[in-house]
mmCIF file of C-alpha atoms and ligand atoms in Angstrom:
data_model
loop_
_atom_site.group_PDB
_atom_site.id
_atom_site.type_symbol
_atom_site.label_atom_id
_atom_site.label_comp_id
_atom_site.label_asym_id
_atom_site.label_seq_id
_atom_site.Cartn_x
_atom_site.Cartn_y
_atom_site.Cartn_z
ATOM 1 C CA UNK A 1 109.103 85.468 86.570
ATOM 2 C CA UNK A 2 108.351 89.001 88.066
ATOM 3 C CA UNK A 3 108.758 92.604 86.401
ATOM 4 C CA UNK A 4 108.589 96.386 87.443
ATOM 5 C CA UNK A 5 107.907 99.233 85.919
ATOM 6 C CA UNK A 6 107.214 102.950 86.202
ATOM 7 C CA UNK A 7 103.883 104.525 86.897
ATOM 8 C CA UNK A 8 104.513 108.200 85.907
ATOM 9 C CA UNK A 9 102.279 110.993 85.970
ATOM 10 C CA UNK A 10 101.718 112.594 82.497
ATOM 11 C CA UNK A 11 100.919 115.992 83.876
ATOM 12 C CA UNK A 12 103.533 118.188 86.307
ATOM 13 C CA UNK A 13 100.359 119.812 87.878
ATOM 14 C CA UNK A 14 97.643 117.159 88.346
ATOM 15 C CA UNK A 15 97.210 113.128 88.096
ATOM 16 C CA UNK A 16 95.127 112.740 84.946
ATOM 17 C CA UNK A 17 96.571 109.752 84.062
ATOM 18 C CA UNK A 18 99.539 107.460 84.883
ATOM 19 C CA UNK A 19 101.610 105.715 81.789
ATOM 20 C CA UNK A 20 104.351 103.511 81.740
ATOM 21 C CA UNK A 21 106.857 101.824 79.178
ATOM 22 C CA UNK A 22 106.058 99.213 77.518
ATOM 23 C CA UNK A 23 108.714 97.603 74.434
ATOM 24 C CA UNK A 24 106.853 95.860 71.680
ATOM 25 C CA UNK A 25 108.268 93.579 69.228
ATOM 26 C CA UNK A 26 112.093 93.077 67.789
ATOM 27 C CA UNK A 27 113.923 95.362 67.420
ATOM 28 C CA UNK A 28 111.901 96.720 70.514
ATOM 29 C CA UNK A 29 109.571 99.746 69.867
ATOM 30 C CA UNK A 30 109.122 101.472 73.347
ATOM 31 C CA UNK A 31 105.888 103.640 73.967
ATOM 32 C CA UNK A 32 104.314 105.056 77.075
ATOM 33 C CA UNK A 33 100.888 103.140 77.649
ATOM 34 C CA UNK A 34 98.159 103.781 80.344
ATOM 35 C CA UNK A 35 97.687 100.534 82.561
ATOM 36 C CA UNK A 36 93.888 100.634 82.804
ATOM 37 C CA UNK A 37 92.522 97.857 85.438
ATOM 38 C CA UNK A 38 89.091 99.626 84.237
ATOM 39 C CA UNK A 39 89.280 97.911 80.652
ATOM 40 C CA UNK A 40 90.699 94.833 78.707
ATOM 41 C CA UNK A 41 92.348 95.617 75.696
ATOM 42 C CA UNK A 42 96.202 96.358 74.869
ATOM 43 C CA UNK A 43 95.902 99.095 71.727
ATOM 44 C CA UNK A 44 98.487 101.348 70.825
ATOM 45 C CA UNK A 45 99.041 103.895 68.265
ATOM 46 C CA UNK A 46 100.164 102.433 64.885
ATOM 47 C CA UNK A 47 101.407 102.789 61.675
ATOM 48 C CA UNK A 48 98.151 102.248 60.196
ATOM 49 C CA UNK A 49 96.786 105.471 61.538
ATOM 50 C CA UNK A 50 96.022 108.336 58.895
ATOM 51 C CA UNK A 51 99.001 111.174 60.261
ATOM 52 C CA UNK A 52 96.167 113.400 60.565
ATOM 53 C CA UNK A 53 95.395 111.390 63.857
ATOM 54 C CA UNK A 54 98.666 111.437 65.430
ATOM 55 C CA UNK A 55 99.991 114.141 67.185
ATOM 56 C CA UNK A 56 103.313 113.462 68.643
ATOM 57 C CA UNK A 57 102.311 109.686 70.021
ATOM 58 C CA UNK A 58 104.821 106.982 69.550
ATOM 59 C CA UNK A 59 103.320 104.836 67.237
ATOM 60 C CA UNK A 60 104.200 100.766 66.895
ATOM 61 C CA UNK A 61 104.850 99.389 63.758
ATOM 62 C CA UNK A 62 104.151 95.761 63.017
ATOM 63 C CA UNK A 63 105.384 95.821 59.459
ATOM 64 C CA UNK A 64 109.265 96.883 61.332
ATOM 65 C CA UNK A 65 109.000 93.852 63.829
ATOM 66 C CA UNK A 66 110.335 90.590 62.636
ATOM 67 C CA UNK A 67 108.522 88.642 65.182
ATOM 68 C CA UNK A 68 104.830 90.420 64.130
ATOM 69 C CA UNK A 69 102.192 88.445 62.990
ATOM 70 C CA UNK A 70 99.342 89.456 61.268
ATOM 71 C CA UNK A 71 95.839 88.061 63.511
ATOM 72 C CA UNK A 72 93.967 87.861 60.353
ATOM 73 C CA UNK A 73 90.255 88.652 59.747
ATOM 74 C CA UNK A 74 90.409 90.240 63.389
ATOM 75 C CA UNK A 75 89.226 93.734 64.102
ATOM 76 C CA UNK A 76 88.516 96.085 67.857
ATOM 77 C CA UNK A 77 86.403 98.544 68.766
ATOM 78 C CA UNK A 78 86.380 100.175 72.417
ATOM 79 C CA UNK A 79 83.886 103.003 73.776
ATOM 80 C CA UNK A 80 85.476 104.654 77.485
ATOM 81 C CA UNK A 81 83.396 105.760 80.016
ATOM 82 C CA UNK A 82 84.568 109.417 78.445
ATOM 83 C CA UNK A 83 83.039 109.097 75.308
ATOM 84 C CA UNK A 84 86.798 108.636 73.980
ATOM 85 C CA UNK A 85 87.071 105.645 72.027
ATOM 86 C CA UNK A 86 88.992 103.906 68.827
ATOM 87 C CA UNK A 87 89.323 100.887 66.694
ATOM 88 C CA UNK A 88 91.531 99.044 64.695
ATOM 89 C CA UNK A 89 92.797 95.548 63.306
ATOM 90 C CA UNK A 90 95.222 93.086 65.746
ATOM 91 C CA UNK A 91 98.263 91.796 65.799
ATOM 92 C CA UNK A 92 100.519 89.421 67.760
ATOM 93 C CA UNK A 93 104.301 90.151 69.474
ATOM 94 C CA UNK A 94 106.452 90.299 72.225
ATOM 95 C CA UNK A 95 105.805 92.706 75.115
ATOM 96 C CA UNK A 96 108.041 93.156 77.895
ATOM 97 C CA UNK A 97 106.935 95.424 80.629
ATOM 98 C CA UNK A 98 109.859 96.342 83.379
ATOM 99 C CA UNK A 99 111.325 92.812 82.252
ATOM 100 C CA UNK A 100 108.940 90.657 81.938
ATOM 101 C CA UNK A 101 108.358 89.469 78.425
ATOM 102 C CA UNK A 102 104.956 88.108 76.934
ATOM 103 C CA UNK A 103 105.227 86.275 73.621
ATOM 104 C CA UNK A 104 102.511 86.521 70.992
ATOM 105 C CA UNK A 105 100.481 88.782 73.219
ATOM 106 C CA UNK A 106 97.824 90.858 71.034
ATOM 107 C CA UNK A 107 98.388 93.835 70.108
ATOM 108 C CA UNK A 108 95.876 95.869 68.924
ATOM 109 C CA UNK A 109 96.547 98.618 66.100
ATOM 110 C CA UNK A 110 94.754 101.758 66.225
ATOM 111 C CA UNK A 111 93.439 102.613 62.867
ATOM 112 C CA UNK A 112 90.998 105.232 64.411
ATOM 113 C CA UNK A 113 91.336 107.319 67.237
ATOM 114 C CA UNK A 114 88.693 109.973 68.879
ATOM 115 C CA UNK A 115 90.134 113.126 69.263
ATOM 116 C CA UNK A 116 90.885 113.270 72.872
ATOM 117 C CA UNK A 117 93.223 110.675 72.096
ATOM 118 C CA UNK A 118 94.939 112.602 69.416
ATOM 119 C CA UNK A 119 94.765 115.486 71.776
ATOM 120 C CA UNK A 120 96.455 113.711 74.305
ATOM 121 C CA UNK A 121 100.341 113.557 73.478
ATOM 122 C CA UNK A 122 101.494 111.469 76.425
ATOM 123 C CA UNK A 123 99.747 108.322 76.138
ATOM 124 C CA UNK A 124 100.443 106.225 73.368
ATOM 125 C CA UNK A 125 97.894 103.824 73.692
ATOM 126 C CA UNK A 126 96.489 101.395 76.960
ATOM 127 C CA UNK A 127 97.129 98.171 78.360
ATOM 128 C CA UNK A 128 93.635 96.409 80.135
ATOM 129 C CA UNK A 129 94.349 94.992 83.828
ATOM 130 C CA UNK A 130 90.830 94.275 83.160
ATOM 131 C CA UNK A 131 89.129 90.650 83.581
ATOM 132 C CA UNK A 132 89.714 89.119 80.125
ATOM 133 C CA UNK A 133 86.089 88.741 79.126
ATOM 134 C CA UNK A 134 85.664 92.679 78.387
ATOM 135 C CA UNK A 135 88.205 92.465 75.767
ATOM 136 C CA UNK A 136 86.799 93.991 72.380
ATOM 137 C CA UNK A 137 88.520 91.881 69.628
ATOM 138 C CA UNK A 138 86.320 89.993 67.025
ATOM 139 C CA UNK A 139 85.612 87.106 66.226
ATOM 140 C CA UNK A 140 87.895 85.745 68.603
ATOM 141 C CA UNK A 141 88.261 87.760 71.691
ATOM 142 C CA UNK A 142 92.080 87.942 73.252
ATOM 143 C CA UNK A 143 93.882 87.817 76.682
ATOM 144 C CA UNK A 144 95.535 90.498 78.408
ATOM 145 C CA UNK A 145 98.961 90.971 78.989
ATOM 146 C CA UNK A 146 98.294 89.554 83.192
ATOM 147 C CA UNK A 147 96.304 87.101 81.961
ATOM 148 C CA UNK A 148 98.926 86.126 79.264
ATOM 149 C CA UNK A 149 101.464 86.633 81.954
ATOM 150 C CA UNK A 150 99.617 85.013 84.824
ATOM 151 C CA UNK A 151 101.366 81.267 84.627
ATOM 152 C CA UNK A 152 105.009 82.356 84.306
ATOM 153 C CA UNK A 153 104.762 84.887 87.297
ATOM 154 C CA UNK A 154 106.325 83.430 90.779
ATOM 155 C CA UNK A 155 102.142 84.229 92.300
ATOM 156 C CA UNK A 156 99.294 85.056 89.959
ATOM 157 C CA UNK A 157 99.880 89.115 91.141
ATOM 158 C CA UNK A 158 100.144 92.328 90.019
ATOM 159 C CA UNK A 159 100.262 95.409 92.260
ATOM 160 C CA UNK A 160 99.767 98.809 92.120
ATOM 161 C CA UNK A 161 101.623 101.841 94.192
ATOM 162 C CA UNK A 162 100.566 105.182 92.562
ATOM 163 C CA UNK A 163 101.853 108.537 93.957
ATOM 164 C CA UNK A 164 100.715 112.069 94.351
ATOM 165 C CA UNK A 165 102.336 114.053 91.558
ATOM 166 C CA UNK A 166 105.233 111.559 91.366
ATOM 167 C CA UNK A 167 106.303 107.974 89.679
ATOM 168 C CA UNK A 168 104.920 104.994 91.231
ATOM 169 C CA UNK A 169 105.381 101.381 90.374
ATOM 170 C CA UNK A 170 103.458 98.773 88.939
ATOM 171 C CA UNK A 171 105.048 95.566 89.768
ATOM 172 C CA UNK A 172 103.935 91.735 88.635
ATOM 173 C CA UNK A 173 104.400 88.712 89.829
ATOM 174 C CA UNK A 174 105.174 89.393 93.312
ATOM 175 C CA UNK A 175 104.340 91.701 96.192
ATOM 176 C CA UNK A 176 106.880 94.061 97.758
ATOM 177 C CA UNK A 177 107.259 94.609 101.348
ATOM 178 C CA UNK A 178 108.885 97.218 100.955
ATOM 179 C CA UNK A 179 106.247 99.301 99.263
ATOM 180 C CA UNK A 180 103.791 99.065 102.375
ATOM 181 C CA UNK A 181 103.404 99.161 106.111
ATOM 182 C CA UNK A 182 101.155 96.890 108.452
ATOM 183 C CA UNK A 183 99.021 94.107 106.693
ATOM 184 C CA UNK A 184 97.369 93.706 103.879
ATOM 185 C CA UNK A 185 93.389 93.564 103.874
ATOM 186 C CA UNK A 186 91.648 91.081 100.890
ATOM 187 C CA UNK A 187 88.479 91.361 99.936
ATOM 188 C CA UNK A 188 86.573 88.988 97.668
ATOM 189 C CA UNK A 189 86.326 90.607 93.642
ATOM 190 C CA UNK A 190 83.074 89.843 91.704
ATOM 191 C CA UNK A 191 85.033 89.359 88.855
ATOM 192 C CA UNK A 192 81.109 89.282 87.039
ATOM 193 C CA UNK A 193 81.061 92.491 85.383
ATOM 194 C CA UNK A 194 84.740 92.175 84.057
ATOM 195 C CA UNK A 195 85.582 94.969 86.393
ATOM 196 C CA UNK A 196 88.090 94.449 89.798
ATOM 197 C CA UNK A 197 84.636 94.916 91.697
ATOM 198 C CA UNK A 198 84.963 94.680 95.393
ATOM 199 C CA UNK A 199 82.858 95.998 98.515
ATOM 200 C CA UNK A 200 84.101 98.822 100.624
ATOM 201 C CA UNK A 201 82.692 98.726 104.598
ATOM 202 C CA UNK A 202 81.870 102.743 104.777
ATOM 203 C CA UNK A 203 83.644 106.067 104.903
ATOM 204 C CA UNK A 204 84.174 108.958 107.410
ATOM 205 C CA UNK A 205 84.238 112.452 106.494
ATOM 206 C CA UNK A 206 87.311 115.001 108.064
ATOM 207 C CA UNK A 207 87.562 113.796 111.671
ATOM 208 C CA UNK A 208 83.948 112.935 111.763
ATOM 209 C CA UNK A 209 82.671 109.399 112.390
ATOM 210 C CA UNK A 210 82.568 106.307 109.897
ATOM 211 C CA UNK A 211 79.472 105.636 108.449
ATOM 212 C CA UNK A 212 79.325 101.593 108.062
ATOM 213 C CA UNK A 213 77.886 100.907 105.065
ATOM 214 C CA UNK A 214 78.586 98.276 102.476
ATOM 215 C CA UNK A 215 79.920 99.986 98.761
ATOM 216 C CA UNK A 216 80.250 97.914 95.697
ATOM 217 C CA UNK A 217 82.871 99.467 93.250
ATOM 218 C CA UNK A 218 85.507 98.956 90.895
ATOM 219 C CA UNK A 219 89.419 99.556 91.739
ATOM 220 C CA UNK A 220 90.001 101.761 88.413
ATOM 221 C CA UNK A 221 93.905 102.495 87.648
ATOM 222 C CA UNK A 222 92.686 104.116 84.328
ATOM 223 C CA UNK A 223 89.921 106.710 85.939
ATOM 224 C CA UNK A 224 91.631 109.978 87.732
ATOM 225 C CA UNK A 225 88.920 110.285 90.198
ATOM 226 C CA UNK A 226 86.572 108.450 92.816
ATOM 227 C CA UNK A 227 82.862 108.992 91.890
ATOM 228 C CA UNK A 228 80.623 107.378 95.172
ATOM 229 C CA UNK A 229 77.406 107.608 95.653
ATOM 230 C CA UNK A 230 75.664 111.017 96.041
ATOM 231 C CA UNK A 231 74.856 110.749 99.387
ATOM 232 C CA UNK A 232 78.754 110.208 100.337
ATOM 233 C CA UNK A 233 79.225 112.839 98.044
ATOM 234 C CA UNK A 234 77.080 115.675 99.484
ATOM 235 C CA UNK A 235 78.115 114.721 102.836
ATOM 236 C CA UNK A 236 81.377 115.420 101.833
ATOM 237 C CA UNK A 237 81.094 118.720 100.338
ATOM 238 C CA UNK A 238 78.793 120.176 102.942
ATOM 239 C CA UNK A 239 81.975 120.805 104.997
ATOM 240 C CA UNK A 240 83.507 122.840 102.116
ATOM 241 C CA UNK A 241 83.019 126.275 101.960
ATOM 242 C CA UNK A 242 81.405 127.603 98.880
ATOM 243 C CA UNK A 243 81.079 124.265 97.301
ATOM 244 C CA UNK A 244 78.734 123.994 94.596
ATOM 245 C CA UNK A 245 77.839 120.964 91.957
ATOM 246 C CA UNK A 246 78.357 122.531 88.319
ATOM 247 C CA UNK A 247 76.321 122.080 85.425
ATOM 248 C CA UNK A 248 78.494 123.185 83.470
ATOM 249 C CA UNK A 249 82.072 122.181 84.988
ATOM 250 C CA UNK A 250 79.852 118.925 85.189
ATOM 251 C CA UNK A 251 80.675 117.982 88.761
ATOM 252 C CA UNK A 252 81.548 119.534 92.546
ATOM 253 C CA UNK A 253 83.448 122.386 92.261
ATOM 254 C CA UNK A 254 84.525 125.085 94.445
ATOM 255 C CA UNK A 255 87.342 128.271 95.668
ATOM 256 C CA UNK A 256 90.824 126.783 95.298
ATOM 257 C CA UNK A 257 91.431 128.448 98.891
ATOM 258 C CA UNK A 258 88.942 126.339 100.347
ATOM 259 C CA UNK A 259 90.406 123.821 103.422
ATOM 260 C CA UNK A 260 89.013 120.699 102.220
ATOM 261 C CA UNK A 261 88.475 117.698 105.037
ATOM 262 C CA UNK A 262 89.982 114.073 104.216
ATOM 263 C CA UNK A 263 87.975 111.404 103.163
ATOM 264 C CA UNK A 264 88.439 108.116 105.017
ATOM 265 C CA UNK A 265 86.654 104.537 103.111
ATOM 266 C CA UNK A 266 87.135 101.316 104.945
ATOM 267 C CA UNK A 267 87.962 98.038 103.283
ATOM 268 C CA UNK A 268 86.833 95.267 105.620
ATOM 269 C CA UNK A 269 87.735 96.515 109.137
ATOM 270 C CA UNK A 270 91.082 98.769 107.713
ATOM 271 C CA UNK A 271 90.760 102.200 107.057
ATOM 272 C CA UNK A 272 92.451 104.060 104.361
ATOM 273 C CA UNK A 273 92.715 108.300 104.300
ATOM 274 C CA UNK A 274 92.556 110.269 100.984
ATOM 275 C CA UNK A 275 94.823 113.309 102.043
ATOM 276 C CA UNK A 276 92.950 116.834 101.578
ATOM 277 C CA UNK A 277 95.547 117.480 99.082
ATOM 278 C CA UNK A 278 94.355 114.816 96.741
ATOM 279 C CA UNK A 279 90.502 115.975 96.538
ATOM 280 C CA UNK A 280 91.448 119.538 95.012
ATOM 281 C CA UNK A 281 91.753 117.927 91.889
ATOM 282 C CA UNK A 282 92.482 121.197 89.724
ATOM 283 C CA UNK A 283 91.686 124.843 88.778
ATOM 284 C CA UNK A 284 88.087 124.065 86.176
ATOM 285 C CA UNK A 285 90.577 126.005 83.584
ATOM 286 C CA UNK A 286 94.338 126.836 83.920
ATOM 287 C CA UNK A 287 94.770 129.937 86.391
ATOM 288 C CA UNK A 288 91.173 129.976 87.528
ATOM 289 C CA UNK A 289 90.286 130.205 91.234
ATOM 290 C CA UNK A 290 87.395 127.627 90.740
ATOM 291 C CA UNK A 291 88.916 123.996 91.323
ATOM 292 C CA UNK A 292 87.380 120.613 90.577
ATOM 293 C CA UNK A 293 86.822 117.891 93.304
ATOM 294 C CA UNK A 294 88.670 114.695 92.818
ATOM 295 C CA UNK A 295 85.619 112.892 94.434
ATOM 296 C CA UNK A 296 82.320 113.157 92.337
ATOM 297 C CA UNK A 297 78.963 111.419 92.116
ATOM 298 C CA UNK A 298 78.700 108.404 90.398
ATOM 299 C CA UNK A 299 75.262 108.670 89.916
ATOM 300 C CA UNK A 300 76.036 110.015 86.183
ATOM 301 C CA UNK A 301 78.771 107.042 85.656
ATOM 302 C CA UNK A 302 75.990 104.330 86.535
ATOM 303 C CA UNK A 303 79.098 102.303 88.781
ATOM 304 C CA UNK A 304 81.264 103.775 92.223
ATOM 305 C CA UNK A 305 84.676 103.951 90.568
ATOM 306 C CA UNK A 306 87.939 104.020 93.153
ATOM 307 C CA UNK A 307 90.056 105.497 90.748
ATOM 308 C CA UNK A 308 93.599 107.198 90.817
ATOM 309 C CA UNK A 309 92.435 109.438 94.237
ATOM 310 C CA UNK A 310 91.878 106.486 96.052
ATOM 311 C CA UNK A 311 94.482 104.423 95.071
ATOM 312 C CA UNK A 312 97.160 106.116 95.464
ATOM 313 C CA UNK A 313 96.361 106.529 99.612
ATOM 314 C CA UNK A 314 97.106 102.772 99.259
ATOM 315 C CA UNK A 315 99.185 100.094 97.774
ATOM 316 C CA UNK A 316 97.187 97.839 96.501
ATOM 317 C CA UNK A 317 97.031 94.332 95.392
ATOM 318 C CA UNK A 318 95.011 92.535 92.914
ATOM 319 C CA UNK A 319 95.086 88.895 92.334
ATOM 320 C CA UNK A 320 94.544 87.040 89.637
ATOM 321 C CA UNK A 321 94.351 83.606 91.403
ATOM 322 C CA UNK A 322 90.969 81.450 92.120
ATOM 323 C CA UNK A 323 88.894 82.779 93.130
ATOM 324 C CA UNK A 324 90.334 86.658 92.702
ATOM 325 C CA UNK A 325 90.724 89.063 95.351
ATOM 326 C CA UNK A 326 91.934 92.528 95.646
ATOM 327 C CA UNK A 327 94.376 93.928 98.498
ATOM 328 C CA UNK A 328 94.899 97.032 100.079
ATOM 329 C CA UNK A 329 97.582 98.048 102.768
ATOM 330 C CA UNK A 330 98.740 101.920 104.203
ATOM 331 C CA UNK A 331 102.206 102.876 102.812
HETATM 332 C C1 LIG B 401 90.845 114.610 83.261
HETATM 333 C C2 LIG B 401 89.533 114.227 83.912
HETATM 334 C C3 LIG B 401 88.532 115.349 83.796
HETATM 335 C C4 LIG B 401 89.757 113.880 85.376
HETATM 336 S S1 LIG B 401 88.902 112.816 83.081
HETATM 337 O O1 LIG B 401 87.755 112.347 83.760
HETATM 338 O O2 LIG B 401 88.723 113.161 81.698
HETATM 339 N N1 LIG B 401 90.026 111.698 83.155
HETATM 340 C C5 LIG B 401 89.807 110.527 82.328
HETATM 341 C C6 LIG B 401 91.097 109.798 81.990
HETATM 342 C C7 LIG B 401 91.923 110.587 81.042
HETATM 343 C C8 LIG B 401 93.227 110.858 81.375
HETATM 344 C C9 LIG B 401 94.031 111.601 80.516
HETATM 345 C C10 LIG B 401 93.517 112.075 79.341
HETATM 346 C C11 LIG B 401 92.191 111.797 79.006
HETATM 347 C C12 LIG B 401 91.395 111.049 79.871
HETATM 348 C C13 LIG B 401 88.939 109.512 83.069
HETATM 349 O O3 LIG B 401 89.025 109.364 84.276
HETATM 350 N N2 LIG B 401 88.176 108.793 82.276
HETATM 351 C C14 LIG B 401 87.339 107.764 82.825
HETATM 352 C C15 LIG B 401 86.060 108.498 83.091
HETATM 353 C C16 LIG B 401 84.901 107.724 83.316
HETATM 354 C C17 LIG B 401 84.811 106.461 83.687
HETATM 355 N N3 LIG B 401 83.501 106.198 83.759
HETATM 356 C C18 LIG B 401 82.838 107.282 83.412
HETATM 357 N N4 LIG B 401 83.707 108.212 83.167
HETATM 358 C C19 LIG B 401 87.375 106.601 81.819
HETATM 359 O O4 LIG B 401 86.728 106.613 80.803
HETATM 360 N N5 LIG B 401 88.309 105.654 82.129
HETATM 361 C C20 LIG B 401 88.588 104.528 81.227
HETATM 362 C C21 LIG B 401 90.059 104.553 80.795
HETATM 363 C C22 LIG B 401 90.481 105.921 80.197
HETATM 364 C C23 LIG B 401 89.838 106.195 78.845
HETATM 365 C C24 LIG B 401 90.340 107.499 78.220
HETATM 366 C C25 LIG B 401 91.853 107.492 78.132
HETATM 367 C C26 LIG B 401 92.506 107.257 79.466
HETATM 368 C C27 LIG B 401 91.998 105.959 80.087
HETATM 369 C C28 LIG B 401 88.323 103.172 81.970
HETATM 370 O O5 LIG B 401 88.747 102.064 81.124
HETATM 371 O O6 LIG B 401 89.032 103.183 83.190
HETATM 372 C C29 LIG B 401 86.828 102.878 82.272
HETATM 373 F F1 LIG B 401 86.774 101.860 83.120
HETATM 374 F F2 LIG B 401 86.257 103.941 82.797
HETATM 375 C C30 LIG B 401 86.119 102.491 81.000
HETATM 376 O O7 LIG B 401 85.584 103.326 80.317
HETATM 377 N N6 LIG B 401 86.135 101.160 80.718
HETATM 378 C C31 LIG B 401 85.577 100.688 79.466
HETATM 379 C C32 LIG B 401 84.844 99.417 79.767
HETATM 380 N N7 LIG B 401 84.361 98.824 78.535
HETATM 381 C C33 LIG B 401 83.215 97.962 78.886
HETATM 382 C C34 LIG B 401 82.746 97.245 77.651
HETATM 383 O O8 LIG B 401 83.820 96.523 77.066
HETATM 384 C C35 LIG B 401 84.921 97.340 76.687
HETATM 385 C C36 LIG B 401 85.443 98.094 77.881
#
């Protein structure tokens, strides 16, 4: 089987986050969930959450799904690289994303959410793209919904085409020609860490030349921004005018009126360019003249993260066969 759904942008004026529909049990219950290749747990928002937590999520509720069924004496608990975080008890249903149905997938029930979840009104909960051996739940840990999904799909796929400050796709189970040009470039994933971790060949700054030089980091649907390391990242913002890194934005930050260059990063001997348009992130508050990069260092995350800024200058493939391997073409 295949399926395809919507990535959509949960913010008119910047990429924060992409979420997508996902229908849960019978009847279905249909909420918006972030598809995080970054992490390896599918929790939503639930009926077991105290109101007080819930501010205008869509919430699932096992106890309205005749096909729900109770995993009992099993509990999550999930810490983001944010500092966000919840935790909650598990249960199994259906899931169908863009038609493609898992049965008895786990779904795990918020019963406690940090407050930039509750804070955040357009995602209703996550779904890990993750390797399966970060997922949270105790004592048994469970599969994601790829992994789940991974022996009725026509190839062992999913893919992901994100789009500047419009709906993508993320499609499963097959790859679509239409959605790129040229060929595709694999590289080998470490799948190690639990992470899509895979080794970029350098970068180029603007017009200026490409700096071979070998980059281990993790393809990260669920992270808005690329953090590389701070040598990339100085080099970067030495061409911007009046570029300075923040203490207390927390990161490189500088006029909106600046003319930012591109940044180029190679994957094997293909080179993919992150449009000037993508690296002014957003205004540090709403209105100000003071914007935010969308490349930072990574030295404070501890891993190089290609998140949302990167990936959506590519459509990318990651693939779930053996041994794994992540692909990334122009569109
Ligand atoms: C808006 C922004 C200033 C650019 S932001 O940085 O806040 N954006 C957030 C995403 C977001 C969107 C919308 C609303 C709120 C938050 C962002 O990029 N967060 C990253 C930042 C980061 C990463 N590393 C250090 N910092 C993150 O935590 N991403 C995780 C998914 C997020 C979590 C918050 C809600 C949206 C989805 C992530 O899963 O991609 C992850 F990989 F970074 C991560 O934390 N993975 C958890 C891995 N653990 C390992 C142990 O086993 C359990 C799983």
């Amino acid at each position: 089987g295949t399926g395809s759904a919507a990535a959509v942008p949960i913010n008119a004026d910047f990429d924060i986050a992409y979420v997508t529909p996902v229908t849960l049990g019978t009847p279905p219950q249909t909420l918006q969930l972030d598809f995080d290749s970054g992490s390896s747990d599918l929790w939503v928002f639930s009926s077991h959450l105290p109101t007080s937590q819930i501010r205008g999520q869509q919430i699932y509720a096992p106890n309205k799904s005749s096909t729900a069924k109770l995993l009992d004496g099993h509990s999550w608990s999930i810490t983001y690289g944010d500092g966000s975080g919840s935790r909650g008890n598990v249960y199994t249903d259906n899931v169908t994303v863009g038609g493609l149905t898992v049965g008895s997938q786990a779904i795990e029930c918020a019963q406690q959410v940090s407050s930039s979840f509750t804070t955040e009104d357009h995602i209703d909960g996550l779904v890990g793209l993750g390797f399966s051996t970060l997922n949270t739940v105790s004592p048994k840990s469970q599969l994601t919904f790829f992994d789940n999904a991974k022996s009725n799909l026509d190839s062992p796929v999913f893919t992901a085409d994100l789009k500047y400050k419009q709906a993508g796709t993320y499609d499963f189970g097959f790859i679509d020609e239409a959605k790129y040009t040229g060929e595709i470039t694999y590289v080998p994933v470490n799948s190690d860490p639990g992470y899509w971790t895979f080794p970029s060949s350098g970068y180029a700054v603007g017009s200026g030349n490409f700096t071979a030089s070998s980059i281990s980091g993790i393809a990260d649907t669920g992270t808005s921004l690329v953090y590389l390391p701070t040598a990339i990242v100085t080099a970067y913002y030495r061409q911007v005018q009046g570029a300075t890194n923040s203490r207390s934005y927390g990161g490189y930050v500088f006029p909106c009126a600046s003319t930012l260059p591109t940044f180029t990063f190679g994957v094997g001997a293909a080179r993919f360019t992150i449009p000037a348009a993508y690296l002014n992130y957003a205004p540090v508050t709403p209105g100000s003249a003071t914007c935010f990069g969308g490349l930072q260092s990574s030295s404070g995350v501890g891993i190089n993260i290609w998140g949302d800024v990167a990936l959506k200058a590519a459509f990318v493939v990651f693939n779930g066969g053996n041994p794994p391997t992540i692909g990334w073409a122009a569109k």
